[in-house]
Short mmCIF file of C-alpha atoms in Angstrom, two decimals:
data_model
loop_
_atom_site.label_atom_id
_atom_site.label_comp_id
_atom_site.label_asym_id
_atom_site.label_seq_id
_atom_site.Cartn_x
_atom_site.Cartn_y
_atom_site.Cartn_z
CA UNK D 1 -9.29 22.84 3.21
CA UNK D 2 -10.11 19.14 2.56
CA UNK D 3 -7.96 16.48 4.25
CA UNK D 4 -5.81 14.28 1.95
CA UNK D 5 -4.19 10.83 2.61
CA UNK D 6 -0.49 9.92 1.66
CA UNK D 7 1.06 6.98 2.21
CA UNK D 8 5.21 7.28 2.20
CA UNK D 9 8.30 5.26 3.34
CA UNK D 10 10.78 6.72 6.03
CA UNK D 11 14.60 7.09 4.69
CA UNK D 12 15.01 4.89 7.64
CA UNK D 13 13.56 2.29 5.80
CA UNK D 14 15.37 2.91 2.26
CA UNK D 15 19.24 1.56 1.29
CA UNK D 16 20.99 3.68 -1.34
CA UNK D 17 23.39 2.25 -3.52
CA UNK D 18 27.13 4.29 -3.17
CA UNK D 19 26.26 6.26 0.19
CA UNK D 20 23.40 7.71 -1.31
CA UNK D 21 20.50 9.74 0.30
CA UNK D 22 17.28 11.50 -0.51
CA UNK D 23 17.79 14.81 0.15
CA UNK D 24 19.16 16.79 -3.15
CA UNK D 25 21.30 18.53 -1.09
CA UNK D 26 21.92 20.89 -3.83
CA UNK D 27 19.39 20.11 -6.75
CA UNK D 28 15.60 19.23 -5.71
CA UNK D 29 15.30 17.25 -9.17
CA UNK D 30 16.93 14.03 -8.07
CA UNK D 31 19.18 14.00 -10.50
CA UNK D 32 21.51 13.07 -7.47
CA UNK D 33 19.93 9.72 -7.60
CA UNK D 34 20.35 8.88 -11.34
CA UNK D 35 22.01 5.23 -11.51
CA UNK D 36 21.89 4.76 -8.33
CA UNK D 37 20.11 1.94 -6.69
CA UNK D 38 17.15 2.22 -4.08
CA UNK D 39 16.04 -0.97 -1.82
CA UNK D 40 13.07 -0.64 0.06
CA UNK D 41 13.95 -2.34 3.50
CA UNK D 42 10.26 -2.84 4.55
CA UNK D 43 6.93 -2.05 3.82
CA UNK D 44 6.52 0.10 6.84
CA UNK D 45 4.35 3.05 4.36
CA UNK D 46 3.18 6.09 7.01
CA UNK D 47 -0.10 7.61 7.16
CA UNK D 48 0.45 11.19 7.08
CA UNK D 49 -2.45 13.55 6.33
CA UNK D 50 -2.43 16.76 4.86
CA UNK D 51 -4.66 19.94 4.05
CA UNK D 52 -4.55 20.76 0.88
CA UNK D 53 -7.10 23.34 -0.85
CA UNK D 54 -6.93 21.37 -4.28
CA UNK D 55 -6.89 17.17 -4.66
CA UNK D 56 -3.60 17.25 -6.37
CA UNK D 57 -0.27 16.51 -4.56
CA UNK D 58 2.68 18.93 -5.72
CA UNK D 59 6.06 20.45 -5.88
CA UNK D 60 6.30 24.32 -4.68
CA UNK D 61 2.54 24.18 -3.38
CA UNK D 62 2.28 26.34 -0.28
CA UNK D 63 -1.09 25.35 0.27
CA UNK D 64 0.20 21.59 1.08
CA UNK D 65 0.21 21.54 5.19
CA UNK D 66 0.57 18.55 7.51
CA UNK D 67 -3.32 18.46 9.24
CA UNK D 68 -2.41 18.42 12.62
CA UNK D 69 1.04 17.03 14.69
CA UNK D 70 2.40 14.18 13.47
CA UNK D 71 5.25 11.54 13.44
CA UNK D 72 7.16 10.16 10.43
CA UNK D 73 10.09 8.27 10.37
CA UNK D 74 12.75 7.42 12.81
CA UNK D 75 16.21 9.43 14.29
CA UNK D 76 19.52 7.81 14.41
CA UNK D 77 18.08 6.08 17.51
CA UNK D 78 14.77 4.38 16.74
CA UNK D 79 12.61 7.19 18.26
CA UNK D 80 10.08 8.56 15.79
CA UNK D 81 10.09 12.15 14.89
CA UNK D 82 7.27 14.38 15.71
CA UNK D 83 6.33 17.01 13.16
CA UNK D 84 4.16 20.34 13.88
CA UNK D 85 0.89 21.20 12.20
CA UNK D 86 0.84 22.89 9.68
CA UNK D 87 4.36 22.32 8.34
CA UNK D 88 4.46 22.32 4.58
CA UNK D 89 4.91 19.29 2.32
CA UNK D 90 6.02 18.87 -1.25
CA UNK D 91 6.47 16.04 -3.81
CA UNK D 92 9.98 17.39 -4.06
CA UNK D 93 11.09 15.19 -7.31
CA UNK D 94 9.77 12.19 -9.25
CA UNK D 95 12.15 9.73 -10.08
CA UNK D 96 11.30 6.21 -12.12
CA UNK D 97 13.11 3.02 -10.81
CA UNK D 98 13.24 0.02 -12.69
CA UNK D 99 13.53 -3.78 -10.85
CA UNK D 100 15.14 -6.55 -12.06
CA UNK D 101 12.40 -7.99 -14.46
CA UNK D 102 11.79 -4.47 -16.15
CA UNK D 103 8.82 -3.44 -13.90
CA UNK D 104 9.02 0.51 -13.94
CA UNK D 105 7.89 2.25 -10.62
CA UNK D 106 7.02 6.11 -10.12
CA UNK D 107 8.01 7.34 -6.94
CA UNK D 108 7.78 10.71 -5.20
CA UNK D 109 10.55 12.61 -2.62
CA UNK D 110 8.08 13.32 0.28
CA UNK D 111 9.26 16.42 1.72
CA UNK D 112 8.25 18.21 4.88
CA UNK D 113 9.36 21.60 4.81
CA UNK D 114 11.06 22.40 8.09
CA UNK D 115 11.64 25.59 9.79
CA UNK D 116 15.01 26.77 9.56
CA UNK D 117 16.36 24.37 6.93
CA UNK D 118 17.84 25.63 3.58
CA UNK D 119 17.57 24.58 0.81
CA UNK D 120 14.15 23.57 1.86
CA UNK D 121 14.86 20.81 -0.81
CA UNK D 122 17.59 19.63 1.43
CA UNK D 123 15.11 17.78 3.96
CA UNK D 124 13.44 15.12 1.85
CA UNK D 125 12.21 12.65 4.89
CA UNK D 126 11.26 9.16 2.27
CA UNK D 127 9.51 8.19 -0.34
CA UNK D 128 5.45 8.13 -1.49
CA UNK D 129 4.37 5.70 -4.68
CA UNK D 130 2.47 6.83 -7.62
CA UNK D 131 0.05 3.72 -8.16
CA UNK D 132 -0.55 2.60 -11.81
CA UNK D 133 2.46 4.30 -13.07
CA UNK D 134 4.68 3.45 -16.10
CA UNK D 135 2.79 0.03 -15.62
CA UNK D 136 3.25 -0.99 -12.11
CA UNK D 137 -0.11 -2.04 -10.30
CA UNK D 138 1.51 -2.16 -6.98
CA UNK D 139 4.24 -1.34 -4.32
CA UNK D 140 7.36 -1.86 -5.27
CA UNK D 141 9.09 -4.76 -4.66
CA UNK D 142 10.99 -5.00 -1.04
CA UNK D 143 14.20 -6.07 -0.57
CA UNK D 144 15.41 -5.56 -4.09
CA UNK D 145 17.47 -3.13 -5.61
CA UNK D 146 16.05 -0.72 -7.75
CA UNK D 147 17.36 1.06 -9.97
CA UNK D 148 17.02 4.89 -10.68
CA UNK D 149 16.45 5.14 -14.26
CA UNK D 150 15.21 8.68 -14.41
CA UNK D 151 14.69 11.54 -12.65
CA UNK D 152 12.93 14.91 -13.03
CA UNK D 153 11.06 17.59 -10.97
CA UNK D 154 8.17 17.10 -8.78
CA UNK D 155 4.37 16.86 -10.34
CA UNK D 156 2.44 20.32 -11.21
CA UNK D 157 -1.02 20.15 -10.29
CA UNK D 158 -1.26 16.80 -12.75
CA UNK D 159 -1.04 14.34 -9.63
CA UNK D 160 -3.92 13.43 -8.01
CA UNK D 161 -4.08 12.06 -4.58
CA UNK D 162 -6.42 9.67 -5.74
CA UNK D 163 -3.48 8.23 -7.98
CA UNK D 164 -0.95 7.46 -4.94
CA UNK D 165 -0.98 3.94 -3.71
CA UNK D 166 -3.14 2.37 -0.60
CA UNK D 167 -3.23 -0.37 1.27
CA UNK D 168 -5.21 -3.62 0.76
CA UNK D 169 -7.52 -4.43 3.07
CA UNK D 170 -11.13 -6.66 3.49
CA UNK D 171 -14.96 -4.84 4.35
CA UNK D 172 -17.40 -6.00 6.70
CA UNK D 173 -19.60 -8.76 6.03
CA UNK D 174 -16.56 -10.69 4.43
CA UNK D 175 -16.82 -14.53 5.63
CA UNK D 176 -13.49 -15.79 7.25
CA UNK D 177 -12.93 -19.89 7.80
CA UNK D 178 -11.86 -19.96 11.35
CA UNK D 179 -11.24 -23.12 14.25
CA UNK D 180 -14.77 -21.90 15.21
CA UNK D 181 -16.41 -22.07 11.37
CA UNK D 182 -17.07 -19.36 9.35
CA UNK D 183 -17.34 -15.64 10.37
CA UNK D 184 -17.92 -12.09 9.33
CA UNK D 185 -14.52 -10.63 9.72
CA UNK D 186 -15.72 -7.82 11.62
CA UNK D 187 -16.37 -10.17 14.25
CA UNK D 188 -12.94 -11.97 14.58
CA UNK D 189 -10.80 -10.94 17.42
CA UNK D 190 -7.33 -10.63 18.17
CA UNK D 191 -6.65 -13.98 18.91
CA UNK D 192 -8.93 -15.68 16.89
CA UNK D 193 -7.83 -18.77 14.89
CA UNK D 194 -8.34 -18.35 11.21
CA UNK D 195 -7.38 -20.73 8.56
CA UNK D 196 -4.00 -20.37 6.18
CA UNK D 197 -3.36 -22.11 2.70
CA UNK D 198 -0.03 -22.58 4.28
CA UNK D 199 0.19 -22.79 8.04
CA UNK D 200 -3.48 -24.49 8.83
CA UNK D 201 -5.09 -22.32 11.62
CA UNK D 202 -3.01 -19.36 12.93
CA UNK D 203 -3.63 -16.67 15.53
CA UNK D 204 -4.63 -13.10 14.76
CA UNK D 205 -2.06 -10.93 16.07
CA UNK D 206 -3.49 -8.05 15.41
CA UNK D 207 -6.56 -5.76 13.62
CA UNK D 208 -6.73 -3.02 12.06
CA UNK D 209 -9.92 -0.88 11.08
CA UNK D 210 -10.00 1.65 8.63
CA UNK D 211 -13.29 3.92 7.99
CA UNK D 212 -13.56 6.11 4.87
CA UNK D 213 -16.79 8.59 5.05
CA UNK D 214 -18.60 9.40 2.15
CA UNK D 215 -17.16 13.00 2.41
CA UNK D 216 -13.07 11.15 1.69
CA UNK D 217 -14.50 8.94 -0.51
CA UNK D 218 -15.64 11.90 -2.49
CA UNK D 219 -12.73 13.52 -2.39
CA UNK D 220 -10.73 10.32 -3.11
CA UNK D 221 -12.74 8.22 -5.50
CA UNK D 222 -9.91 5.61 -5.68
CA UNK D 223 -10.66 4.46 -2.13
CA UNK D 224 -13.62 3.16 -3.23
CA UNK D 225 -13.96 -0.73 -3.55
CA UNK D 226 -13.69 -3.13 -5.86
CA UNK D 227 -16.65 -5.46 -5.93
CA UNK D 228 -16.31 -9.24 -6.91
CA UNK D 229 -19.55 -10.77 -7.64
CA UNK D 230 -20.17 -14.09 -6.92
CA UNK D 231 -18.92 -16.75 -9.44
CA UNK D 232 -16.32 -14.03 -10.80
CA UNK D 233 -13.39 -16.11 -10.89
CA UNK D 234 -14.93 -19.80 -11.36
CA UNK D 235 -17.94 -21.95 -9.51
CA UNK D 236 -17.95 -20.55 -6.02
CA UNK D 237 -15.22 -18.13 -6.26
CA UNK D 238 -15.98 -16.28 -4.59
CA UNK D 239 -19.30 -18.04 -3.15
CA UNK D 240 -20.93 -14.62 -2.55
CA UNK D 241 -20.05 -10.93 -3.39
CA UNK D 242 -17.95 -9.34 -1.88
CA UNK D 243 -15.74 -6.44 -1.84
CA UNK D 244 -11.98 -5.72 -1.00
CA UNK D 245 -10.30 -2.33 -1.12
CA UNK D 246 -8.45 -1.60 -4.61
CA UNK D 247 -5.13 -3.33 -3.50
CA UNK D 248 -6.35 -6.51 -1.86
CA UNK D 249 -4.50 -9.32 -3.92
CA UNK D 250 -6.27 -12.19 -4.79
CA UNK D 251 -5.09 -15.53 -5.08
CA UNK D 252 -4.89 -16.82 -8.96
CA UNK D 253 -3.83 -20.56 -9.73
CA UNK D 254 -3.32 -23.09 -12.87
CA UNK D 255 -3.13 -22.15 -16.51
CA UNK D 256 -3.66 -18.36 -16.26
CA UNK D 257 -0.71 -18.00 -13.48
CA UNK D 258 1.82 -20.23 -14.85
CA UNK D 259 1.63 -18.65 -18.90
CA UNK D 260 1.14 -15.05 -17.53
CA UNK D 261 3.24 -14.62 -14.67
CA UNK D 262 5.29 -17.99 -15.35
CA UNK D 263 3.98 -19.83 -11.64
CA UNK D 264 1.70 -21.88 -10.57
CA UNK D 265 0.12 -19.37 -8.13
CA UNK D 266 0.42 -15.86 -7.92
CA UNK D 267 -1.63 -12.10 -5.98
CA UNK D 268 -3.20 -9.96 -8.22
CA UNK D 269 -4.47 -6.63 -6.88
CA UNK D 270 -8.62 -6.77 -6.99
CA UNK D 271 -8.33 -3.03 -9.29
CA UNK D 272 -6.42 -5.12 -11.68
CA UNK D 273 -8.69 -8.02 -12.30
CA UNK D 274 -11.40 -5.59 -13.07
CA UNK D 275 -13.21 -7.03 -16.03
CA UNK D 276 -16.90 -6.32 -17.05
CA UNK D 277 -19.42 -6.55 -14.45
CA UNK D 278 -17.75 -9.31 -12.71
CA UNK D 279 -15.58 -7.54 -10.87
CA UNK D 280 -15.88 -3.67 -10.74
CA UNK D 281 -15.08 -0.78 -8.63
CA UNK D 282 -18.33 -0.04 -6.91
CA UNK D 283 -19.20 3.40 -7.54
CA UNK D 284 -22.08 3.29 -5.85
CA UNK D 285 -20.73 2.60 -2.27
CA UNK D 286 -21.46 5.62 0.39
CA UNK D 287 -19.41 4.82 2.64
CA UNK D 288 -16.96 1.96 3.60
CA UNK D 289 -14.84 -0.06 6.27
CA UNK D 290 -11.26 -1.50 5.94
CA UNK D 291 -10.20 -4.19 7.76
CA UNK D 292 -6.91 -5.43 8.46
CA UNK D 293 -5.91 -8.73 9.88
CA UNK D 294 -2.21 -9.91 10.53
CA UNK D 295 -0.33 -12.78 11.53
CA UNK D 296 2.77 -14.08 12.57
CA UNK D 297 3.55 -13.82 8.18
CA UNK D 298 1.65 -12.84 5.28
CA UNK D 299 -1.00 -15.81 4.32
CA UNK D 300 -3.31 -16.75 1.87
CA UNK D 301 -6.52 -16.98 3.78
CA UNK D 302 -10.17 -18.22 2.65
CA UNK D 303 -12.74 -15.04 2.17
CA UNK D 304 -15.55 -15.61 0.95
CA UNK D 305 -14.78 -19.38 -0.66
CA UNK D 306 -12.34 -17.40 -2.50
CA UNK D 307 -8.24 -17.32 -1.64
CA UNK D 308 -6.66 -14.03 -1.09
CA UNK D 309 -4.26 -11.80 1.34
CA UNK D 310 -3.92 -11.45 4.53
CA UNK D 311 -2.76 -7.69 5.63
CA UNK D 312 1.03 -7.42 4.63
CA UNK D 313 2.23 -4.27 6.66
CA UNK D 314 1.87 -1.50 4.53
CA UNK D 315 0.56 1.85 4.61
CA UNK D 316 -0.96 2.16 7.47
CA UNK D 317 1.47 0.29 9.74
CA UNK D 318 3.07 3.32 11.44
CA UNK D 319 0.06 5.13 12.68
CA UNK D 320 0.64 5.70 16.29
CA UNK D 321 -1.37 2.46 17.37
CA UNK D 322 0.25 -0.04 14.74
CA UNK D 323 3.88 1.13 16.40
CA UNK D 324 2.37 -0.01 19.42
CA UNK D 325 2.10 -3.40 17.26
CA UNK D 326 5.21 -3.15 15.69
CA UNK D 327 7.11 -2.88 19.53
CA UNK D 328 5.04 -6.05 20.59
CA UNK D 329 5.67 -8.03 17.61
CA UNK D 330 8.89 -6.42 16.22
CA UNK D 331 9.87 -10.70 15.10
CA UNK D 332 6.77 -10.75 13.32
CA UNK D 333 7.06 -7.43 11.79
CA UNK D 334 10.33 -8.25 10.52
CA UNK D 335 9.78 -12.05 9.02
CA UNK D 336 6.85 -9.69 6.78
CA UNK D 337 9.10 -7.04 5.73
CA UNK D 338 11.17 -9.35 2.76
CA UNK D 339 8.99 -11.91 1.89
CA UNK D 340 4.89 -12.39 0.75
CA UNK D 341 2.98 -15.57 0.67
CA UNK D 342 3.29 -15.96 -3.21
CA UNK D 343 4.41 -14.15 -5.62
CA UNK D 344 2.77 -10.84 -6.58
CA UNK D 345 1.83 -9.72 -10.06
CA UNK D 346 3.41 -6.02 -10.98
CA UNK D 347 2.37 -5.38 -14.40
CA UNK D 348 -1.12 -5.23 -16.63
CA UNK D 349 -1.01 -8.66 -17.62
CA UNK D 350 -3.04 -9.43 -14.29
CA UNK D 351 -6.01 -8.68 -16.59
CA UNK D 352 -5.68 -11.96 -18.31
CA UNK D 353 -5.73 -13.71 -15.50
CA UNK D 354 -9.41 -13.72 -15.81
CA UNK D 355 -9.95 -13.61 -19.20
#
């Protein structure tokens, strides 16, 4: 069966309004969570990879296994729990949670069926996002409390994995302004001093690199990049193409930002500035690279002579090497959980942005 990506949130990482929790306990609807509120502590979303013999993710799908061991989430004392291969997983419920300016999010109970538990229901381990849902264009907001304005049973076989979020990330032969002048951020090492909007030249504390074969991409068509050609955004912006994976937010300033989004600078996800030939998802790429680069916070770098994101732990921050990162630089970690460089646009209107 082909191998599918989800990206989810721990419980550990999720505040429920009144004592609440994610497991239905006795419904699997999560109707237990209507009017509740949900606040996503960080944005610590796991890798976890599963066999599935379809590309839809689903409630009551036997054929949904974890692909291989794996760890998700944390116990009562910090130490992440290991899961067999094999063990079934479920979008147990869908519920629709609504943040303080009216942005609507879809979001899944990620379940891991466990031997011996009953209802099987009854073990809903976090949360995974539905991406472009009821208007939203990216994760939910962190540190705010959101509130459960709907809830209903899981998706049948109408939920593709394609449509669950991922994280943003840069491809090789991007150009990075560093102390040292400006490099191809495949060649920048941890380390390295790269230049911030904000903070002048900071260190990178750490990189990530994320391959996606021709086979995934396939399989997962929404991996696929987002190409900005040069010019797309204004003289020089960006100075050359370049591409950025769908979530990469882009920096947007002036006239645009403040009528549309009501600043003077805001992030845009790439997928949403999608206009014409100017900037496109490239449906012709093969194959493709993701790479991440944090720092001590979430900046606004220069890539390409255009402004956009560094890596704001995400998705793939709790593979087993990034909680290697995490334990060395749990300060950093947690200065990134609550707060990004700018703010971040959450609803279609990022399309005028570039109009």
């Amino acid at each position: 069966m082909p191998t599918q990506t989800i990206y989810a949130l721990a419980e550990s990482q999720i505040t429920i309004s009144g004592g609440g929790q994610l497991d239905g306990v006795t419904q699997g609807d999560g109707s237990h969570l209507d009017g509740l509120t949900i606040t996503l502590n960080s944005n610590s979303w796991e890798t976890i990879q599963v066999d599935d013999n379809d590309a839809n993710f689903d409630d009551n799908d036997g054929n949904q296994v974890l692909d291989g061991a794996q760890t998700f989430g944390v116990d009562g004392s910090g130490t992440p729990v290991n899961y067999a291969s094999g063990l079934r997983v479920e979008a147990e419920y869908q519920i629709i949670v609504e943040d303080s300016e009216g942005n609507q999010y879809t979001l899944y109970g990620f379940n891991i069926n466990e031997p011996g538990q009953s209802p099987a229901f009854g073990t809903v381990e976090g949360l995974a996002f539905l991406a472009d849902s009821v208007g939203s264009t990216e994760f939910p907001p962190i540190g705010e409390p959101l509130t459960v304005v709907s809830s209903s049973e899981g998706p049948k076989n109408d939920t593709p994995y394609t449509n669950l979020a991922e994280p943003p990330c840069f491809t090789p032969g991007t150009q990075i302004l560093t102390a040292t002048g400006i490099r191809d951020v495949a060649g920048i090492a941890v380390g390295d001093l790269v230049w911030t909007l904000d903070h002048g030249f900071q260190p990178v504390r750490w990189l990530g690199h994320r391959p996606v074969a021709a086979e995934e991409l396939a399989e997962n068509p929404n991996f696929l990049p987002i190409k900005i050609c040069k010019d797309a955004l204004g003289p020089g912006l960006p100075a050359q193409d370049m591409h950025v994976s769908p979530q990469h937010r882009i920096f947007v300033s002036g006239w645009r930002a403040q009528i549309y989004a009501g600043e003077d600078e805001v992030l845009a996800p790439a997928v949403k500035l999608c206009h014409g030939d100017a900037i496109t998802r490239d449906t012709t790429c093969e194959e493709v690279t993701y790479i991440h680069l944090l720092f001590d916070r979430h900046e606004v770098i220069w890539s390409n002579g255009l402004l956009s994101e560094s890596f704001f732990p995400a998705a793939d921050m709790l593979t087993p090497t990034a909680q290697e990162v995490v334990s060395l630089f749990p300060r950093q970690f947690a200065a990134q959980d609550v707060r990004t460089a700018r703010a971040c646009m959450s609803d279609r209107s990022a399309i005028t942005l570039v109009g």
